Every structure is written in structure tokens, then in C-alpha cells.
PDB file of C-alpha atoms in Angstrom:
ATOM      1  CA  GLU A   1       0.011   0.098   0.089  1.00 67.00           C
ATOM      2  CA  ALA A   2       1.330   3.526  -1.141  1.00 83.00           C
ATOM      3  CA  GLY A   3       1.978   5.761   1.806  1.00 94.00           C
ATOM      4  CA  VAL A   4       1.073   9.579   1.879  1.00 97.00           C
ATOM      5  CA  VAL A   5       2.816  11.391  -1.138  1.00 97.00           C
ATOM      6  CA  GLN A   6       3.697  15.036  -0.983  1.00 98.00           C
ATOM      7  CA  SER A   7       5.442  17.431  -3.106  1.00 97.00           C
ATOM      8  CA  PRO A   8       7.769  19.225  -3.603  1.00 97.00           C
ATOM      9  CA  ARG A   9      10.152  17.842  -0.876  1.00 97.00           C
ATOM     10  CA  TYR A  10      12.018  21.076  -0.742  1.00 97.00           C
ATOM     11  CA  LYS A  11      11.096  24.614  -1.754  1.00 98.00           C
ATOM     12  CA  ILE A  12      13.139  27.863  -1.231  1.00 98.00           C
ATOM     13  CA  ILE A  13      11.271  31.030  -2.174  1.00 98.00           C
ATOM     14  CA  GLU A  14      11.626  34.739  -1.318  1.00 97.00           C
ATOM     15  CA  LYS A  15       9.309  36.486   0.832  1.00 96.00           C
ATOM     16  CA  LYS A  16       6.303  37.984  -0.828  1.00 97.00           C
ATOM     17  CA  GLN A  17       6.303  35.154  -3.168  1.00 98.00           C
ATOM     18  CA  PRO A  18       3.533  32.400  -3.405  1.00 98.00           C
ATOM     19  CA  VAL A  19       4.175  28.733  -2.935  1.00 98.00           C
ATOM     20  CA  ALA A  20       1.956  25.852  -3.013  1.00 98.00           C
ATOM     21  CA  PHE A  21       2.211  22.303  -1.559  1.00 98.00           C
ATOM     22  CA  TRP A  22       0.411  19.023  -2.853  1.00 98.00           C
ATOM     23  CA  CYS A  23      -0.649  16.029  -0.893  1.00 98.00           C
ATOM     24  CA  ASN A  24      -2.185  12.524  -2.038  1.00 97.00           C
ATOM     25  CA  PRO A  25      -3.370  10.777   0.913  1.00 96.00           C
ATOM     26  CA  ILE A  26      -3.601   6.969   1.504  1.00 95.00           C
ATOM     27  CA  SER A  27      -6.103   5.367  -0.873  1.00 92.00           C
ATOM     28  CA  GLY A  28      -9.545   5.352   0.939  1.00 89.00           C
ATOM     29  CA  HIS A  29      -8.666   7.536   3.635  1.00 92.00           C
ATOM     30  CA  ASN A  30     -11.441  10.307   4.191  1.00 92.00           C
ATOM     31  CA  THR A  31      -9.643  12.455   6.614  1.00 94.00           C
ATOM     32  CA  LEU A  32      -6.706  14.480   5.647  1.00 96.00           C
ATOM     33  CA  TYR A  33      -4.679  16.836   7.915  1.00 96.00           C
ATOM     34  CA  TRP A  34      -1.970  19.631   7.024  1.00 98.00           C
ATOM     35  CA  TYR A  35       0.424  20.580   9.781  1.00 98.00           C
ATOM     36  CA  ARG A  36       3.223  22.919  10.213  1.00 98.00           C
ATOM     37  CA  GLN A  37       6.279  21.808  12.220  1.00 98.00           C
ATOM     38  CA  ASN A  38       9.074  24.173  13.272  1.00 96.00           C
ATOM     39  CA  LEU A  39      12.233  22.928  14.527  1.00 93.00           C
ATOM     40  CA  GLY A  40      12.148  21.346  18.124  1.00 92.00           C
ATOM     41  CA  GLN A  41       8.410  21.603  18.106  1.00 95.00           C
ATOM     42  CA  GLY A  42       5.331  19.238  17.636  1.00 96.00           C
ATOM     43  CA  PRO A  43       3.120  19.465  14.610  1.00 97.00           C
ATOM     44  CA  GLU A  44       0.537  22.168  14.565  1.00 96.00           C
ATOM     45  CA  LEU A  45      -2.562  21.571  12.972  1.00 95.00           C
ATOM     46  CA  LEU A  46      -3.449  24.050  10.079  1.00 97.00           C
ATOM     47  CA  ILE A  47      -6.732  22.243   8.752  1.00 96.00           C
ATOM     48  CA  ARG A  48      -8.540  18.942   8.731  1.00 95.00           C
ATOM     49  CA  TYR A  49     -10.740  17.700   6.146  1.00 94.00           C
ATOM     50  CA  GLU A  50     -13.404  15.207   6.255  1.00 92.00           C
ATOM     51  CA  ASN A  51     -13.987  13.973   2.578  1.00 91.00           C
ATOM     52  CA  GLU A  52     -14.014  17.691   0.663  1.00 91.00           C
ATOM     53  CA  GLU A  53     -15.267  19.387   4.023  1.00 92.00           C
ATOM     54  CA  ALA A  54     -12.942  21.492   6.010  1.00 93.00           C
ATOM     55  CA  VAL A  55     -14.177  20.571   9.590  1.00 91.00           C
ATOM     56  CA  ASP A  56     -11.561  22.322  11.419  1.00 90.00           C
ATOM     57  CA  ASP A  57      -9.477  25.493  10.152  1.00 92.00           C
ATOM     58  CA  SER A  58      -9.468  27.346  13.365  1.00 89.00           C
ATOM     59  CA  GLN A  59      -5.482  27.638  13.234  1.00 90.00           C
ATOM     60  CA  LEU A  60      -5.350  28.498   9.496  1.00 94.00           C
ATOM     61  CA  PRO A  61      -3.802  31.885   9.091  1.00 93.00           C
ATOM     62  CA  LYS A  62      -6.595  32.886   6.317  1.00 92.00           C
ATOM     63  CA  ASP A  63      -5.243  36.110   5.576  1.00 95.00           C
ATOM     64  CA  ARG A  64      -2.493  34.444   3.655  1.00 97.00           C
ATOM     65  CA  PHE A  65      -3.007  30.705   3.879  1.00 97.00           C
ATOM     66  CA  SER A  66      -5.743  28.699   1.703  1.00 97.00           C
ATOM     67  CA  ALA A  67      -6.297  25.049   1.102  1.00 97.00           C
ATOM     68  CA  GLU A  68      -8.667  22.942  -0.844  1.00 96.00           C
ATOM     69  CA  ARG A  69      -9.385  19.356  -1.222  1.00 95.00           C
ATOM     70  CA  LEU A  70     -11.049  18.373  -4.569  1.00 83.00           C
ATOM     71  CA  LYS A  71     -13.198  15.520  -4.674  1.00 85.00           C
ATOM     72  CA  GLY A  72     -11.995  14.462  -1.441  1.00 84.00           C
ATOM     73  CA  VAL A  73      -8.867  12.980  -2.481  1.00 92.00           C
ATOM     74  CA  ASP A  74      -5.855  15.193  -3.034  1.00 96.00           C
ATOM     75  CA  SER A  75      -5.230  18.294  -1.413  1.00 97.00           C
ATOM     76  CA  THR A  76      -3.276  21.590  -1.965  1.00 97.00           C
ATOM     77  CA  LEU A  77      -2.067  24.203   0.679  1.00 98.00           C
ATOM     78  CA  LYS A  78      -1.079  27.480  -0.440  1.00 98.00           C
ATOM     79  CA  ILE A  79       0.630  30.494   1.119  1.00 98.00           C
ATOM     80  CA  GLN A  80       0.503  33.766  -0.677  1.00 97.00           C
ATOM     81  CA  PRO A  81       2.291  35.843   0.161  1.00 96.00           C
ATOM     82  CA  ALA A  82       4.869  33.884   2.086  1.00 97.00           C
ATOM     83  CA  GLU A  83       6.529  35.378   5.080  1.00 97.00           C
ATOM     84  CA  LEU A  84       9.984  34.694   6.711  1.00 97.00           C
ATOM     85  CA  GLY A  85       8.076  33.074   9.781  1.00 96.00           C
ATOM     86  CA  ASP A  86       6.361  30.763   7.307  1.00 97.00           C
ATOM     87  CA  SER A  87       9.834  28.767   7.120  1.00 98.00           C
ATOM     88  CA  ALA A  88       8.905  25.271   8.536  1.00 98.00           C
ATOM     89  CA  VAL A  89       8.077  21.555   7.564  1.00 98.00           C
ATOM     90  CA  TYR A  90       4.681  21.049   6.243  1.00 98.00           C
ATOM     91  CA  LEU A  91       3.331  17.992   6.841  1.00 98.00           C
ATOM     92  CA  CYS A  92       0.376  16.096   5.339  1.00 98.00           C
ATOM     93  CA  ALA A  93      -1.157  13.217   7.130  1.00 97.00           C
ATOM     94  CA  SER A  94      -4.323  10.904   6.586  1.00 96.00           C
ATOM     95  CA  SER A  95      -6.458   8.635   8.612  1.00 94.00           C
ATOM     96  CA  PRO A  96      -8.482   5.523   8.063  1.00 87.00           C
ATOM     97  CA  ASN A  97     -12.267   5.708   8.062  1.00 78.00           C
ATOM     98  CA  SER A  98     -12.640   2.633  10.313  1.00 75.00           C
ATOM     99  CA  GLY A  99     -11.703   2.075  13.956  1.00 75.00           C
ATOM    100  CA  THR A 100     -11.801   4.684  16.824  1.00 77.00           C
ATOM    101  CA  ARG A 101      -7.892   5.071  17.126  1.00 79.00           C
ATOM    102  CA  LYS A 102      -7.701   7.428  13.927  1.00 84.00           C
ATOM    103  CA  GLU A 103      -3.864   6.968  13.731  1.00 92.00           C
ATOM    104  CA  GLN A 104      -2.473   9.322  11.403  1.00 95.00           C
ATOM    105  CA  TYR A 105      -0.048   8.442   8.497  1.00 96.00           C
ATOM    106  CA  PHE A 106       2.165  11.291   7.719  1.00 98.00           C
ATOM    107  CA  GLY A 107       3.991  12.003   4.346  1.00 97.00           C
ATOM    108  CA  PRO A 108       7.622  13.218   4.303  1.00 96.00           C
ATOM    109  CA  GLY A 109       6.575  16.652   4.405  1.00 97.00           C
ATOM    110  CA  THR A 110       7.780  19.855   2.484  1.00 98.00           C
ATOM    111  CA  ARG A 111      10.524  21.935   3.867  1.00 98.00           C
ATOM    112  CA  LEU A 112      10.069  25.434   3.025  1.00 98.00           C
ATOM    113  CA  THR A 113      12.651  27.826   3.482  1.00 98.00           C
ATOM    114  CA  VAL A 114      11.539  31.737   2.859  1.00 98.00           C
ATOM    115  CA  THR A 115      14.349  34.091   2.363  1.00 97.00           C
TER     116      THR A 115
ATOM    117  CA  GLY B   1      -8.373  24.534  24.124  1.00 82.00           C
ATOM    118  CA  GLN B   2      -6.136  22.013  24.490  1.00 88.00           C
ATOM    119  CA  SER B   3      -2.472  21.533  25.760  1.00 92.00           C
ATOM    120  CA  LEU B   4       0.189  18.947  26.694  1.00 96.00           C
ATOM    121  CA  GLU B   5       3.117  18.702  28.646  1.00 97.00           C
ATOM    122  CA  GLN B   6       6.110  16.536  28.443  1.00 98.00           C
ATOM    123  CA  PRO B   7       9.641  16.621  29.335  1.00 97.00           C
ATOM    124  CA  SER B   8      11.977  18.093  26.536  1.00 97.00           C
ATOM    125  CA  GLU B   9      14.852  15.509  26.849  1.00 97.00           C
ATOM    126  CA  VAL B  10      15.573  12.226  28.209  1.00 98.00           C
ATOM    127  CA  THR B  11      18.742  10.309  28.114  1.00 97.00           C
ATOM    128  CA  ALA B  12      18.873   6.442  28.648  1.00 97.00           C
ATOM    129  CA  VAL B  13      21.330   3.693  28.387  1.00 97.00           C
ATOM    130  CA  GLU B  14      20.971   0.856  25.579  1.00 98.00           C
ATOM    131  CA  GLY B  15      18.943  -2.281  26.792  1.00 97.00           C
ATOM    132  CA  ALA B  16      17.275  -0.358  29.798  1.00 98.00           C
ATOM    133  CA  ILE B  17      13.744   1.037  30.185  1.00 97.00           C
ATOM    134  CA  VAL B  18      12.551   4.705  29.866  1.00 98.00           C
ATOM    135  CA  GLN B  19       9.331   6.104  30.663  1.00 98.00           C
ATOM    136  CA  ILE B  20       7.988   9.354  28.893  1.00 98.00           C
ATOM    137  CA  ASN B  21       5.221  11.248  30.693  1.00 98.00           C
ATOM    138  CA  CYS B  22       2.582  13.142  29.158  1.00 98.00           C
ATOM    139  CA  THR B  23       0.019  15.406  30.870  1.00 98.00           C
ATOM    140  CA  TYR B  24      -2.748  16.793  28.966  1.00 97.00           C
ATOM    141  CA  GLN B  25      -5.715  19.341  29.350  1.00 95.00           C
ATOM    142  CA  THR B  26      -8.946  19.035  26.911  1.00 93.00           C
ATOM    143  CA  SER B  27     -12.569  18.875  27.078  1.00 89.00           C
ATOM    144  CA  GLY B  28     -14.525  15.937  25.685  1.00 90.00           C
ATOM    145  CA  PHE B  29     -11.523  13.438  26.039  1.00 93.00           C
ATOM    146  CA  TYR B  30     -11.371  10.834  23.177  1.00 94.00           C
ATOM    147  CA  GLY B  31      -7.975   9.562  23.113  1.00 95.00           C
ATOM    148  CA  LEU B  32      -4.212   9.681  23.990  1.00 97.00           C
ATOM    149  CA  SER B  33      -1.806   8.735  20.959  1.00 97.00           C
ATOM    150  CA  TRP B  34       2.163   8.581  20.770  1.00 98.00           C
ATOM    151  CA  TYR B  35       4.272   9.123  17.919  1.00 98.00           C
ATOM    152  CA  GLN B  36       7.923   8.722  16.892  1.00 98.00           C
ATOM    153  CA  GLN B  37       9.964  10.944  14.672  1.00 98.00           C
ATOM    154  CA  HIS B  38      13.275  10.423  13.739  1.00 97.00           C
ATOM    155  CA  ASP B  39      15.532  13.420  12.687  1.00 95.00           C
ATOM    156  CA  GLY B  40      14.796  14.750   9.281  1.00 93.00           C
ATOM    157  CA  GLY B  41      11.746  11.887   8.939  1.00 95.00           C
ATOM    158  CA  ALA B  42       8.035  12.047   9.503  1.00 96.00           C
ATOM    159  CA  PRO B  43       6.017  11.070  12.702  1.00 97.00           C
ATOM    160  CA  THR B  44       4.999   7.475  12.895  1.00 97.00           C
ATOM    161  CA  PHE B  45       2.298   6.108  14.809  1.00 96.00           C
ATOM    162  CA  LEU B  46       3.035   4.070  18.026  1.00 96.00           C
ATOM    163  CA  SER B  47       0.020   3.544  20.153  1.00 95.00           C
ATOM    164  CA  TYR B  48      -3.334   4.843  21.277  1.00 95.00           C
ATOM    165  CA  ASN B  49      -5.245   4.666  24.600  1.00 96.00           C
ATOM    166  CA  ALA B  50      -8.797   5.770  25.071  1.00 95.00           C
ATOM    167  CA  LEU B  51      -9.377   3.656  28.199  1.00 95.00           C
ATOM    168  CA  ASP B  52      -7.619   3.748  31.260  1.00 97.00           C
ATOM    169  CA  GLY B  53      -4.878   0.986  31.560  1.00 97.00           C
ATOM    170  CA  LEU B  54      -1.704  -0.044  29.774  1.00 97.00           C
ATOM    171  CA  GLU B  55      -1.539  -1.176  26.230  1.00 94.00           C
ATOM    172  CA  GLU B  56       1.406  -3.200  24.998  1.00 94.00           C
ATOM    173  CA  THR B  57       2.933  -3.253  21.548  1.00 89.00           C
ATOM    174  CA  GLY B  58       6.040  -5.148  21.513  1.00 92.00           C
ATOM    175  CA  ARG B  59       8.740  -3.364  23.211  1.00 96.00           C
ATOM    176  CA  PHE B  60       6.680  -0.326  23.604  1.00 96.00           C
ATOM    177  CA  SER B  61       3.855   0.104  25.972  1.00 97.00           C
ATOM    178  CA  SER B  62       1.477   3.250  26.670  1.00 98.00           C
ATOM    179  CA  PHE B  63      -0.705   3.967  29.864  1.00 98.00           C
ATOM    180  CA  LEU B  64      -3.329   6.288  30.559  1.00 98.00           C
ATOM    181  CA  SER B  65      -5.160   7.563  33.399  1.00 98.00           C
ATOM    182  CA  ARG B  66      -8.099   9.696  32.315  1.00 97.00           C
ATOM    183  CA  SER B  67      -8.830  10.840  36.143  1.00 96.00           C
ATOM    184  CA  ASP B  68      -5.265  12.397  36.108  1.00 97.00           C
ATOM    185  CA  SER B  69      -5.342  13.270  32.755  1.00 97.00           C
ATOM    186  CA  TYR B  70      -1.898  11.643  32.302  1.00 97.00           C
ATOM    187  CA  GLY B  71      -0.300   9.102  30.262  1.00 98.00           C
ATOM    188  CA  TYR B  72       3.133   7.736  29.491  1.00 98.00           C
ATOM    189  CA  LEU B  73       5.122   5.972  26.894  1.00 98.00           C
ATOM    190  CA  LEU B  74       7.184   2.931  27.996  1.00 98.00           C
ATOM    191  CA  LEU B  75      10.207   1.834  26.014  1.00 98.00           C
ATOM    192  CA  GLN B  76      11.874  -1.461  27.075  1.00 97.00           C
ATOM    193  CA  GLU B  77      15.079  -2.993  26.243  1.00 97.00           C
ATOM    194  CA  LEU B  78      16.208   0.184  24.385  1.00 98.00           C
ATOM    195  CA  GLN B  79      18.023   0.391  20.957  1.00 98.00           C
ATOM    196  CA  MET B  80      20.241   3.030  19.530  1.00 98.00           C
ATOM    197  CA  LYS B  81      17.667   3.232  16.985  1.00 97.00           C
ATOM    198  CA  ASP B  82      15.069   4.419  19.594  1.00 98.00           C
ATOM    199  CA  SER B  83      16.823   7.578  19.691  1.00 98.00           C
ATOM    200  CA  ALA B  84      14.178   9.856  18.284  1.00 98.00           C
ATOM    201  CA  SER B  85      11.593  12.477  19.451  1.00 98.00           C
ATOM    202  CA  TYR B  86       8.368  11.259  21.010  1.00 98.00           C
ATOM    203  CA  PHE B  87       5.326  13.050  20.860  1.00 98.00           C
ATOM    204  CA  CYS B  88       1.836  12.561  22.773  1.00 98.00           C
ATOM    205  CA  ALA B  89      -1.102  13.817  21.133  1.00 97.00           C
ATOM    206  CA  VAL B  90      -4.688  14.242  22.689  1.00 96.00           C
ATOM    207  CA  ARG B  91      -7.930  14.069  20.632  1.00 93.00           C
ATOM    208  CA  GLY B  92     -10.755  15.912  22.231  1.00 91.00           C
ATOM    209  CA  GLY B  93     -13.416  18.627  21.815  1.00 86.00           C
ATOM    210  CA  GLY B  94     -16.255  19.099  19.741  1.00 78.00           C
ATOM    211  CA  TYR B  95     -14.504  18.610  16.442  1.00 80.00           C
ATOM    212  CA  GLN B  96     -12.270  15.488  17.984  1.00 86.00           C
ATOM    213  CA  LYS B  97      -9.414  17.964  17.531  1.00 89.00           C
ATOM    214  CA  VAL B  98      -5.934  16.442  17.485  1.00 92.00           C
ATOM    215  CA  THR B  99      -3.250  18.575  19.380  1.00 95.00           C
ATOM    216  CA  PHE B 100       0.386  17.569  19.575  1.00 96.00           C
ATOM    217  CA  GLY B 101       2.676  17.934  22.371  1.00 97.00           C
ATOM    218  CA  THR B 102       6.377  19.779  21.966  1.00 96.00           C
ATOM    219  CA  GLY B 103       7.925  16.251  22.253  1.00 97.00           C
ATOM    220  CA  THR B 104      10.290  14.416  23.993  1.00 98.00           C
ATOM    221  CA  LYS B 105      13.986  13.995  22.475  1.00 98.00           C
ATOM    222  CA  LEU B 106      15.149  10.628  23.609  1.00 98.00           C
ATOM    223  CA  GLN B 107      18.977   9.812  23.440  1.00 98.00           C
ATOM    224  CA  VAL B 108      19.976   6.271  23.808  1.00 98.00           C
ATOM    225  CA  ILE B 109      23.617   6.033  24.918  1.00 97.00           C
ATOM    226  CA  PRO B 110      25.837   2.810  24.562  1.00 96.00           C
TER     227      PRO B 110
END
């Protein structure tokens, strides 16, 4: 079974430029998460989708961040314009539909550097 | 909101046992999970507790006390490859929101 796929793996941009990250979850997983992780910190939830519906986007900085999950499968996270403080690893994760554990399977992440 | 506390660093000897504690605050508790993350890698799921008591998975065990809002991860027969960061994560609230702790960096020494 293929894992969560993310691209790109690395991105370097200048501040004020736009950037987009793409995620393909594990097949059949309806729940998809986007996290931001700073060095030495735990993952911070940005947005959670159940199918194509964003059920928790309370920590998404909506003035510059946007996300979509078309057809309830792939998802894209965008930042426009990027700021220096956005430098971090952006992780995508998905959870299976059945069971109560709701364990999350993480992708390798996109390491963003804003200069 | 939700919050968690766990020690920032722990050092243990190869072959020994180590316990990583986690205290949490949340409303409407659903469960406590543990994840392992090696440097430069992605978090991987280790265990989940929804009810009080001990869950064992090989060398790893996880314990939960809901009345104390407390849990721990127990790693036995430590190996060098267990050197990593360990995160507890609580699921709770109306949307079953998941919040991760800041992580405990475990260093296993020979």
C-alpha cells in the first residue's frame, strides 16, 4: 500500500512570493490533515478535512493561507504571500475511516525556506 | 483549548527501560496517541489509549489515567535506533481535534 505522497520535498522562495504544496493521501482515507512543524516543536494543525469538507480550520492563518481538497482526495495548501516566519516543514497526514484509533499516517513533508 | 506537557529531553542507556510522561488538558477527551519521529523524518504512529490502563505493542507500552489527565510511553530493551523524538497527542473537543505536545527527545547511549 502506497503511503502519503507530498510534493515538492523542498522549496526555497523569497518573501512575498506564493508557494503551493500538494498531498495525495492513502487510498480510501477520508480524513486529511495539514500540519506545520517548526524545528524542535510538535506538529501544529492547520486544517483537517473530512472528505472535501474542512471541519477544523481554526488555526489556519486565513489572510495568507488557503487550502482545498477537490473530490475528497488530493489536497493543496497555498501561501500567498509568504513571510519569513513561514519557514517550516509542512506535513500532510491521513487517517483511515474505520476504527476508533484514528491513527495518522504522515507524508515525508515539504521543507519550506523563505528568504 | 487543548494543551500538553512532556519533558523536553531524556537520556537512557541501551538495553534499559525509559518512561516518557505526558499530561494533558482538554474537554471531551477521546484518546491519547504517541508518535515517534526521527530527525528529518515524518512522525509514525506508535500507540493509542482511549481507556485507562496499559496497552502493549512489542517493546513499547502506553498507559493512560483519564482521572489524572496523564499518560506515559514505556520503551523497554532500548536500542540505539530508538533515539528519536516522541510526541504525545490528545484528541478531544467538539471536533475531536488532535493537538500534539512539543515532544521529548530521547537519546540512547551505549
